């Protein structure tokens, strides 16, 4: 595309009004290398206007590899007999937070399968225990679909944020990726409910999942536009052993980076992570994501005995700069591109003045 055509599209993305479907169609059709580079540069400018050259860090604690669900893509699906299962105790979770606090983290992300033992009351206890010891720090949950009452209980226990990727906004594609017991309608409903309850809510899709077409990504963008999440996490699909999609190919790194740029240009002050899945496929994935507009990294703080058992996909990276114990490696990577770690809580601030022109 001509630069002035791209500029016109970027201008539409920066408006308050919903973005018309044709605009997403144009942007997602077949971007050339130079289109992608130009939009990454524009996205970087927006990210820097909102966050400077700081990248927020969140300590990720993977609290359970048990899951009652059977998502076709995920290594933790209940019918994967080869998955190694563990669940952290509340004491182990709080201990991990102590380690994270000593390392300088101000957000703890508790992520896990939908483990029937770690039910709403159990999790509410764990959140309350963390908040009692670290009232100033943010707690993010990522523990799947729950009832409105469950989300409300966890919110009143002190949870500040919730990550629940919608995975794909298209009903048929959702049904292809999930068992019949799950539905995109419920997934989306959960996200609206989380927002209503005052969580900072995170949605997002897997990129390059089996059966995904461009029109599905258009639907994802349209859904995000109506939800207006505070956080948007996207990463490439990566096959997982013991799942129906074990033999499928991974998502495309360039496509993930391009989508990060589009998300930044549209959701200007959203918190957008450089995900572990991207870093797993590409050794400089974190730096490239930041240069495409991402502003969050989530290093792994799961206790070492459990860390290699949380295999949602194969060869998941959890060492080096992906590990919470080695923040200096992350700092080195970021300083190599002129960025640095921002140790602040990194709440969504809305930067309304920057959000729309
Ligand atoms: N059970 C919770 C949280 C754990 S899974 C939930 O499902 O929301 C967290 C995320 O891992 C999922 O949202 C999904 O997008 C991602 N994931 C699962 N399997 C994956 C795979 N094979 N490749 C890439 N990402 C995957
Ligand atoms: Fe369970 Fe989440 Fe994996 Fe689905 S994606 S099987 S809900 S851990």
Tab-separated table of C-alpha atoms and ligand atoms in Angstrom:
chain	number	residue	atom	x	y	z
A	1	UNK	CA	0.000	0.000	0.000
A	2	UNK	CA	1.006	3.615	-0.512
A	3	UNK	CA	2.139	5.421	2.624
A	4	UNK	CA	-0.761	7.873	2.384
A	5	UNK	CA	-3.239	4.994	2.214
A	6	UNK	CA	-1.698	3.489	5.343
A	7	UNK	CA	-1.773	6.876	7.066
A	8	UNK	CA	-5.469	7.191	6.259
A	9	UNK	CA	-6.148	3.762	7.793
A	10	UNK	CA	-4.090	4.587	10.896
A	11	UNK	CA	-6.133	7.741	11.272
A	12	UNK	CA	-9.366	5.723	11.196
A	13	UNK	CA	-7.960	3.371	13.854
A	14	UNK	CA	-7.278	6.347	16.108
A	15	UNK	CA	-10.896	7.596	16.028
A	16	UNK	CA	-13.409	7.041	18.766
A	17	UNK	CA	-16.029	5.498	16.463
A	18	UNK	CA	-16.025	1.742	15.854
A	19	UNK	CA	-13.691	0.747	13.031
A	20	UNK	CA	-15.653	-0.422	9.956
A	21	UNK	CA	-15.168	-4.042	8.952
A	22	UNK	CA	-13.778	-2.997	5.535
A	23	UNK	CA	-10.885	-1.279	7.273
A	24	UNK	CA	-9.896	-4.485	9.067
A	25	UNK	CA	-10.336	-6.385	5.805
A	26	UNK	CA	-7.951	-4.008	4.061
A	27	UNK	CA	-5.403	-4.093	6.858
A	28	UNK	CA	-5.472	-7.852	7.277
A	29	UNK	CA	-5.691	-8.864	3.601
A	30	UNK	CA	-2.032	-9.243	2.659
A	31	UNK	CA	0.275	-6.713	4.260
A	32	UNK	CA	3.643	-6.373	2.522
A	33	UNK	CA	6.887	-6.326	4.491
A	34	UNK	CA	7.088	-2.555	4.108
A	35	UNK	CA	3.434	-2.111	5.248
A	36	UNK	CA	4.251	-4.126	8.369
A	37	UNK	CA	7.425	-2.189	9.073
A	38	UNK	CA	5.705	1.145	8.621
A	39	UNK	CA	2.795	0.247	10.893
A	40	UNK	CA	5.206	-1.143	13.517
A	41	UNK	CA	6.953	2.227	13.498
A	42	UNK	CA	3.630	4.073	13.911
A	43	UNK	CA	2.572	1.639	16.686
A	44	UNK	CA	5.877	2.145	18.486
A	45	UNK	CA	5.275	5.900	18.480
A	46	UNK	CA	1.882	5.395	20.135
A	47	UNK	CA	3.318	3.021	22.753
A	48	UNK	CA	6.117	5.453	23.548
A	49	UNK	CA	3.671	8.346	23.854
A	50	UNK	CA	1.748	6.316	26.470
A	51	UNK	CA	4.494	4.422	28.293
A	52	UNK	CA	7.806	5.953	27.284
A	53	UNK	CA	10.401	3.254	26.816
A	54	UNK	CA	9.332	1.320	29.900
A	55	UNK	CA	8.054	-2.250	29.740
A	56	UNK	CA	5.976	-3.499	32.676
A	57	UNK	CA	6.800	-6.871	34.228
A	58	UNK	CA	4.326	-9.291	35.859
A	59	UNK	CA	5.375	-12.394	37.765
A	60	UNK	CA	3.537	-15.403	36.365
A	61	UNK	CA	2.720	-18.189	38.820
A	62	UNK	CA	1.232	-21.275	37.186
A	63	UNK	CA	-0.854	-22.591	40.041
A	64	UNK	CA	-2.274	-25.841	38.629
A	65	UNK	CA	-1.881	-28.106	35.614
A	66	UNK	CA	-5.166	-29.880	36.355
A	67	UNK	CA	-8.001	-28.844	34.088
A	68	UNK	CA	-11.551	-30.094	33.736
A	69	UNK	CA	-11.758	-28.733	30.195
A	70	UNK	CA	-10.731	-30.397	26.990
A	71	UNK	CA	-9.701	-27.592	24.617
A	72	UNK	CA	-8.327	-29.337	21.522
A	73	UNK	CA	-5.169	-27.231	21.297
A	74	UNK	CA	-4.007	-27.377	24.902
A	75	UNK	CA	-1.520	-29.810	26.435
A	76	UNK	CA	-3.336	-29.575	29.778
A	77	UNK	CA	-6.673	-30.789	28.352
A	78	UNK	CA	-8.239	-33.354	30.670
A	79	UNK	CA	-8.031	-36.213	28.204
A	80	UNK	CA	-4.255	-35.846	27.748
A	81	UNK	CA	-3.103	-38.837	29.820
A	82	UNK	CA	0.551	-37.893	29.311
A	83	UNK	CA	0.226	-34.463	30.938
A	84	UNK	CA	2.075	-34.212	34.240
A	85	UNK	CA	-0.244	-32.802	36.852
A	86	UNK	CA	0.500	-30.682	39.912
A	87	UNK	CA	-1.287	-28.109	41.959
A	88	UNK	CA	0.324	-25.544	44.223
A	89	UNK	CA	-0.897	-25.171	47.785
A	90	UNK	CA	-1.970	-21.759	49.075
A	91	UNK	CA	1.244	-21.664	51.079
A	92	UNK	CA	3.316	-22.309	47.967
A	93	UNK	CA	1.473	-19.566	46.101
A	94	UNK	CA	2.068	-17.017	48.864
A	95	UNK	CA	5.710	-18.135	49.107
A	96	UNK	CA	6.119	-17.558	45.383
A	97	UNK	CA	4.688	-14.063	45.808
A	98	UNK	CA	7.248	-13.385	48.563
A	99	UNK	CA	10.012	-14.375	46.166
A	100	UNK	CA	8.451	-12.195	43.475
A	101	UNK	CA	8.190	-9.223	45.838
A	102	UNK	CA	11.876	-9.607	46.740
A	103	UNK	CA	12.708	-9.566	43.026
A	104	UNK	CA	10.829	-6.278	42.621
A	105	UNK	CA	7.557	-7.406	41.010
A	106	UNK	CA	4.425	-5.395	41.719
A	107	UNK	CA	1.935	-7.651	39.924
A	108	UNK	CA	1.377	-11.353	40.490
A	109	UNK	CA	-0.495	-13.318	37.846
A	110	UNK	CA	-2.049	-16.567	39.048
A	111	UNK	CA	-2.744	-18.753	36.038
A	112	UNK	CA	-3.968	-22.311	35.824
A	113	UNK	CA	-6.307	-24.872	34.400
A	114	UNK	CA	-9.886	-24.979	35.635
A	115	UNK	CA	-8.944	-27.157	38.591
A	116	UNK	CA	-12.005	-28.343	40.572
A	117	UNK	CA	-9.955	-28.321	43.801
A	118	UNK	CA	-8.955	-24.700	43.322
A	119	UNK	CA	-12.591	-23.620	43.307
A	120	UNK	CA	-13.856	-20.072	43.842
A	121	UNK	CA	-13.676	-20.231	47.646
A	122	UNK	CA	-10.185	-21.772	47.578
A	123	UNK	CA	-8.910	-19.131	45.173
A	124	UNK	CA	-10.594	-16.314	47.094
A	125	UNK	CA	-8.649	-17.452	50.176
A	126	UNK	CA	-5.398	-17.475	48.244
A	127	UNK	CA	-6.038	-14.005	46.810
A	128	UNK	CA	-6.987	-12.645	50.242
A	129	UNK	CA	-3.798	-14.105	51.746
A	130	UNK	CA	-1.663	-12.421	49.073
A	131	UNK	CA	-3.490	-9.121	49.493
A	132	UNK	CA	-3.155	-9.262	53.291
A	133	UNK	CA	0.608	-9.480	52.957
A	134	UNK	CA	1.018	-7.272	49.885
A	135	UNK	CA	-1.886	-4.805	49.884
A	136	UNK	CA	-0.164	-2.486	47.437
A	137	UNK	CA	0.502	-5.084	44.773
A	138	UNK	CA	-1.832	-6.084	41.969
A	139	UNK	CA	-3.225	-9.593	41.652
A	140	UNK	CA	-4.260	-10.840	38.230
A	141	UNK	CA	-6.167	-14.080	37.805
A	142	UNK	CA	-6.265	-16.291	34.734
A	143	UNK	CA	-8.251	-19.305	35.784
A	144	UNK	CA	-10.831	-19.660	33.067
A	145	UNK	CA	-14.601	-19.457	32.884
A	146	UNK	CA	-16.469	-19.114	36.160
A	147	UNK	CA	-19.911	-18.003	37.297
A	148	UNK	CA	-20.737	-14.330	37.877
A	149	UNK	CA	-20.852	-15.116	41.601
A	150	UNK	CA	-17.409	-16.692	41.401
A	151	UNK	CA	-15.931	-13.673	39.629
A	152	UNK	CA	-17.632	-11.360	42.151
A	153	UNK	CA	-16.244	-13.351	45.099
A	154	UNK	CA	-12.724	-13.231	43.698
A	155	UNK	CA	-13.042	-9.524	43.024
A	156	UNK	CA	-14.144	-8.874	46.591
A	157	UNK	CA	-11.222	-10.984	47.832
A	158	UNK	CA	-8.991	-8.419	46.158
A	159	UNK	CA	-8.288	-9.576	42.600
A	160	UNK	CA	-7.608	-6.539	40.402
A	161	UNK	CA	-7.343	-7.972	36.906
A	162	UNK	CA	-8.431	-11.041	34.950
A	163	UNK	CA	-7.020	-12.578	31.790
A	164	UNK	CA	-9.418	-14.647	29.729
A	165	UNK	CA	-8.522	-14.838	26.079
A	166	UNK	CA	-11.541	-15.215	23.856
A	167	UNK	CA	-9.295	-17.410	21.591
A	168	UNK	CA	-11.434	-16.806	18.488
A	169	UNK	CA	-14.538	-14.666	18.120
A	170	UNK	CA	-16.069	-16.771	15.343
A	171	UNK	CA	-18.664	-19.263	16.545
A	172	UNK	CA	-17.836	-22.077	14.130
A	173	UNK	CA	-14.118	-21.688	14.557
A	174	UNK	CA	-14.586	-21.676	18.327
A	175	UNK	CA	-16.556	-24.903	18.056
A	176	UNK	CA	-13.756	-26.425	15.972
A	177	UNK	CA	-11.183	-25.623	18.678
A	178	UNK	CA	-13.255	-26.597	21.703
A	179	UNK	CA	-15.449	-29.436	22.942
A	180	UNK	CA	-19.214	-29.061	22.769
A	181	UNK	CA	-19.369	-28.199	26.464
A	182	UNK	CA	-17.791	-24.815	25.743
A	183	UNK	CA	-19.216	-21.929	23.738
A	184	UNK	CA	-17.989	-18.624	22.433
A	185	UNK	CA	-21.181	-17.011	23.721
A	186	UNK	CA	-20.306	-17.949	27.280
A	187	UNK	CA	-16.672	-16.954	26.827
A	188	UNK	CA	-17.657	-13.485	25.631
A	189	UNK	CA	-20.272	-13.186	28.356
A	190	UNK	CA	-17.598	-13.911	30.973
A	191	UNK	CA	-15.480	-11.075	29.593
A	192	UNK	CA	-18.337	-8.569	29.712
A	193	UNK	CA	-19.089	-9.715	33.255
A	194	UNK	CA	-15.464	-9.263	34.332
A	195	UNK	CA	-15.521	-5.708	33.021
A	196	UNK	CA	-18.811	-4.995	34.714
A	197	UNK	CA	-17.375	-6.165	38.037
A	198	UNK	CA	-14.572	-3.641	37.749
A	199	UNK	CA	-11.727	-5.951	36.821
A	200	UNK	CA	-9.168	-4.751	34.326
A	201	UNK	CA	-9.999	-7.432	31.799
A	202	UNK	CA	-7.786	-9.060	29.223
A	203	UNK	CA	-8.993	-10.774	26.056
A	204	UNK	CA	-7.094	-11.964	23.008
A	205	UNK	CA	-6.755	-14.663	20.416
A	206	UNK	CA	-4.399	-17.441	19.472
A	207	UNK	CA	-2.827	-16.603	16.140
A	208	UNK	CA	-2.519	-19.317	13.496
A	209	UNK	CA	-4.646	-21.838	15.341
A	210	UNK	CA	-5.860	-24.722	13.159
A	211	UNK	CA	-8.609	-23.604	10.777
A	212	UNK	CA	-8.001	-19.886	11.354
A	213	UNK	CA	-8.660	-17.678	8.337
A	214	UNK	CA	-8.258	-13.938	7.831
A	215	UNK	CA	-11.995	-13.429	8.261
A	216	UNK	CA	-11.710	-14.904	11.759
A	217	UNK	CA	-9.074	-12.321	12.671
A	218	UNK	CA	-11.392	-9.613	11.324
A	219	UNK	CA	-14.088	-10.958	13.662
A	220	UNK	CA	-11.559	-10.905	16.526
A	221	UNK	CA	-10.774	-7.240	15.898
A	222	UNK	CA	-14.483	-6.366	15.705
A	223	UNK	CA	-15.155	-8.187	18.974
A	224	UNK	CA	-12.253	-6.470	20.746
A	225	UNK	CA	-13.563	-3.148	19.440
A	226	UNK	CA	-16.890	-3.736	21.117
A	227	UNK	CA	-15.458	-5.171	24.361
A	228	UNK	CA	-12.711	-2.551	24.789
A	229	UNK	CA	-10.530	-4.665	27.075
A	230	UNK	CA	-7.812	-3.042	29.142
A	231	UNK	CA	-5.345	-5.841	28.291
A	232	UNK	CA	-4.951	-7.806	25.058
A	233	UNK	CA	-2.783	-10.904	24.925
A	234	UNK	CA	-2.072	-12.619	21.644
A	235	UNK	CA	0.442	-15.304	20.826
A	236	UNK	CA	1.073	-17.917	18.167
A	237	UNK	CA	-0.589	-21.305	18.389
A	238	UNK	CA	2.077	-23.951	19.092
A	239	UNK	CA	1.232	-27.660	18.804
A	240	UNK	CA	1.146	-29.691	22.011
A	241	UNK	CA	1.900	-33.418	22.315
A	242	UNK	CA	-1.024	-35.607	23.287
A	243	UNK	CA	-3.629	-33.289	21.703
A	244	UNK	CA	-5.642	-33.641	18.485
A	245	UNK	CA	-3.589	-30.780	17.019
A	246	UNK	CA	-0.176	-32.256	17.886
A	247	UNK	CA	0.748	-32.533	14.200
A	248	UNK	CA	-0.403	-29.048	13.132
A	249	UNK	CA	2.004	-26.237	12.337
A	250	UNK	CA	2.720	-23.290	14.596
A	251	UNK	CA	1.362	-19.803	14.055
A	252	UNK	CA	3.441	-17.269	12.153
A	253	UNK	CA	5.713	-14.933	14.118
A	254	UNK	CA	5.467	-12.090	11.584
A	255	UNK	CA	1.689	-12.248	11.675
A	256	UNK	CA	1.668	-12.038	15.483
A	257	UNK	CA	3.962	-9.011	15.381
A	258	UNK	CA	1.794	-7.304	12.775
A	259	UNK	CA	-1.351	-7.920	14.837
A	260	UNK	CA	0.371	-6.449	17.903
A	261	UNK	CA	0.992	-3.274	15.892
A	262	UNK	CA	-2.642	-3.081	14.757
A	263	UNK	CA	-3.826	-3.614	18.338
A	264	UNK	CA	-1.562	-0.837	19.590
A	265	UNK	CA	-2.796	1.525	16.864
A	266	UNK	CA	-6.405	0.836	17.802
A	267	UNK	CA	-6.290	0.228	21.586
A	268	UNK	CA	-3.759	2.921	22.198
A	269	UNK	CA	-3.190	2.664	25.940
A	270	UNK	CA	-4.015	-1.043	26.362
A	271	UNK	CA	-1.576	-3.344	28.145
A	272	UNK	CA	-0.246	-5.676	25.469
A	273	UNK	CA	2.262	-8.379	26.421
A	274	UNK	CA	5.140	-9.813	24.434
A	275	UNK	CA	4.034	-13.383	25.115
A	276	UNK	CA	6.056	-16.450	26.063
A	277	UNK	CA	4.670	-18.332	23.062
A	278	UNK	CA	6.222	-15.732	20.769
A	279	UNK	CA	9.538	-15.927	22.642
A	280	UNK	CA	9.339	-19.730	22.357
A	281	UNK	CA	9.220	-19.585	18.563
A	282	UNK	CA	11.726	-16.782	18.113
A	283	UNK	CA	14.777	-16.016	20.264
A	284	UNK	CA	14.356	-12.249	19.851
A	285	UNK	CA	10.554	-12.408	19.952
A	286	UNK	CA	10.331	-10.236	23.072
A	287	UNK	CA	12.381	-7.399	21.594
A	288	UNK	CA	10.566	-7.602	18.277
A	289	UNK	CA	7.178	-7.522	20.037
A	290	UNK	CA	8.187	-4.423	22.009
A	291	UNK	CA	9.342	-2.762	18.791
A	292	UNK	CA	5.947	-3.662	17.282
A	293	UNK	CA	4.077	-1.960	20.144
A	294	UNK	CA	3.929	-4.410	23.094
A	295	UNK	CA	4.587	-3.016	26.593
A	296	UNK	CA	4.369	-5.928	29.062
A	297	UNK	CA	6.457	-9.054	29.746
A	298	UNK	CA	5.396	-11.839	32.108
A	299	UNK	CA	8.441	-13.719	33.424
A	300	UNK	CA	7.814	-17.131	34.962
A	301	UNK	CA	7.884	-17.402	38.773
A	302	UNK	CA	6.339	-20.878	39.116
A	303	UNK	CA	8.274	-22.992	41.675
A	304	UNK	CA	11.047	-24.780	39.777
A	305	UNK	CA	9.792	-28.309	40.626
A	306	UNK	CA	6.514	-27.540	38.864
A	307	UNK	CA	7.654	-25.224	36.094
A	308	UNK	CA	8.331	-27.777	33.380
A	309	UNK	CA	5.024	-29.554	34.030
A	310	UNK	CA	2.848	-26.658	32.866
A	311	UNK	CA	3.067	-27.672	29.234
A	312	UNK	CA	0.175	-25.955	27.483
A	313	UNK	CA	2.310	-26.379	24.307
A	314	UNK	CA	5.608	-28.066	23.421
A	315	UNK	CA	9.029	-26.618	24.343
A	316	UNK	CA	7.488	-23.718	26.263
A	317	UNK	CA	10.250	-21.350	27.251
A	318	UNK	CA	10.575	-20.689	30.985
A	319	UNK	CA	14.300	-20.176	31.443
A	320	UNK	CA	16.677	-17.288	30.650
A	321	UNK	CA	14.907	-13.985	30.147
A	322	UNK	CA	11.520	-15.751	30.481
A	323	UNK	CA	12.328	-16.611	34.095
A	324	UNK	CA	11.528	-14.266	36.966
A	325	UNK	CA	14.827	-15.103	38.659
A	326	UNK	CA	16.754	-13.706	35.716
A	327	UNK	CA	15.317	-10.258	35.253
A	328	UNK	CA	18.805	-8.981	34.488
A	329	UNK	CA	18.730	-10.966	31.230
A	330	UNK	CA	15.437	-9.344	30.314
A	331	UNK	CA	16.846	-5.931	31.213
A	332	UNK	CA	19.813	-6.639	28.930
A	333	UNK	CA	17.556	-7.609	26.052
A	334	UNK	CA	15.452	-4.481	26.500
A	335	UNK	CA	18.417	-2.166	26.857
A	336	UNK	CA	19.726	-3.594	23.580
A	337	UNK	CA	16.774	-1.906	21.849
A	338	UNK	CA	16.808	1.239	23.996
A	339	UNK	CA	14.064	0.144	26.422
A	340	UNK	CA	14.040	-0.726	30.142
A	341	UNK	CA	11.952	-2.567	32.738
A	342	UNK	CA	9.298	-0.441	34.449
A	343	UNK	CA	8.738	-1.928	37.919
A	344	UNK	CA	5.489	-0.013	38.500
A	345	UNK	CA	2.153	-1.787	39.014
A	346	UNK	CA	1.235	-0.848	35.490
A	347	UNK	CA	-2.515	-0.451	35.880
A	348	UNK	CA	-4.573	0.521	32.876
A	349	UNK	CA	-4.742	4.276	32.910
A	350	UNK	CA	-6.840	5.054	29.920
A	351	UNK	CA	-4.686	7.967	28.754
A	352	UNK	CA	-7.846	9.360	27.215
A	353	UNK	CA	-6.064	12.297	25.730
A	354	UNK	CA	-3.929	9.921	23.714
A	355	UNK	CA	-6.568	7.384	22.993
A	356	UNK	CA	-8.334	9.183	20.222
A	357	UNK	CA	-7.299	12.058	18.025
B	1	LIG	N1	-7.278	-22.211	31.745
B	1	LIG	C1	-7.166	-20.813	31.522
B	1	LIG	C2	-5.754	-20.273	31.610
B	1	LIG	C3	-4.644	-21.193	31.187
B	1	LIG	S1	-4.447	-21.420	29.460
B	1	LIG	C4	-7.773	-20.432	30.191
B	1	LIG	O1	-7.883	-21.298	29.328
B	1	LIG	O2	-8.129	-19.280	30.032
B	1	LIG	C5	-3.850	-19.817	28.980
B	1	LIG	C6	-3.802	-19.587	27.487
B	1	LIG	O3	-2.866	-20.459	26.887
B	1	LIG	C7	-5.073	-19.864	26.723
B	1	LIG	O4	-5.930	-18.765	26.803
B	1	LIG	C8	-4.571	-20.108	25.319
B	1	LIG	O5	-4.712	-18.947	24.505
B	1	LIG	C9	-3.108	-20.448	25.514
B	1	LIG	N2	-2.799	-21.754	24.932
B	1	LIG	C10	-3.297	-22.949	25.275
B	1	LIG	N3	-2.815	-23.921	24.442
B	1	LIG	C11	-2.000	-23.299	23.563
B	1	LIG	C12	-1.222	-23.734	22.444
B	1	LIG	N4	-1.197	-25.014	22.080
B	1	LIG	N5	-0.513	-22.814	21.757
B	1	LIG	C13	-0.527	-21.512	22.143
B	1	LIG	N6	-1.238	-21.043	23.163
B	1	LIG	C14	-1.971	-21.919	23.874
B	2	LIG	FE1	-7.841	-25.908	30.384
B	2	LIG	FE2	-7.170	-23.405	29.690
B	2	LIG	FE3	-5.955	-25.542	28.586
B	2	LIG	FE4	-8.498	-25.039	27.965
B	2	LIG	S1	-6.713	-23.714	27.504
B	2	LIG	S2	-7.641	-27.060	28.499
B	2	LIG	S3	-9.277	-24.236	29.888
B	2	LIG	S4	-5.838	-24.920	30.701
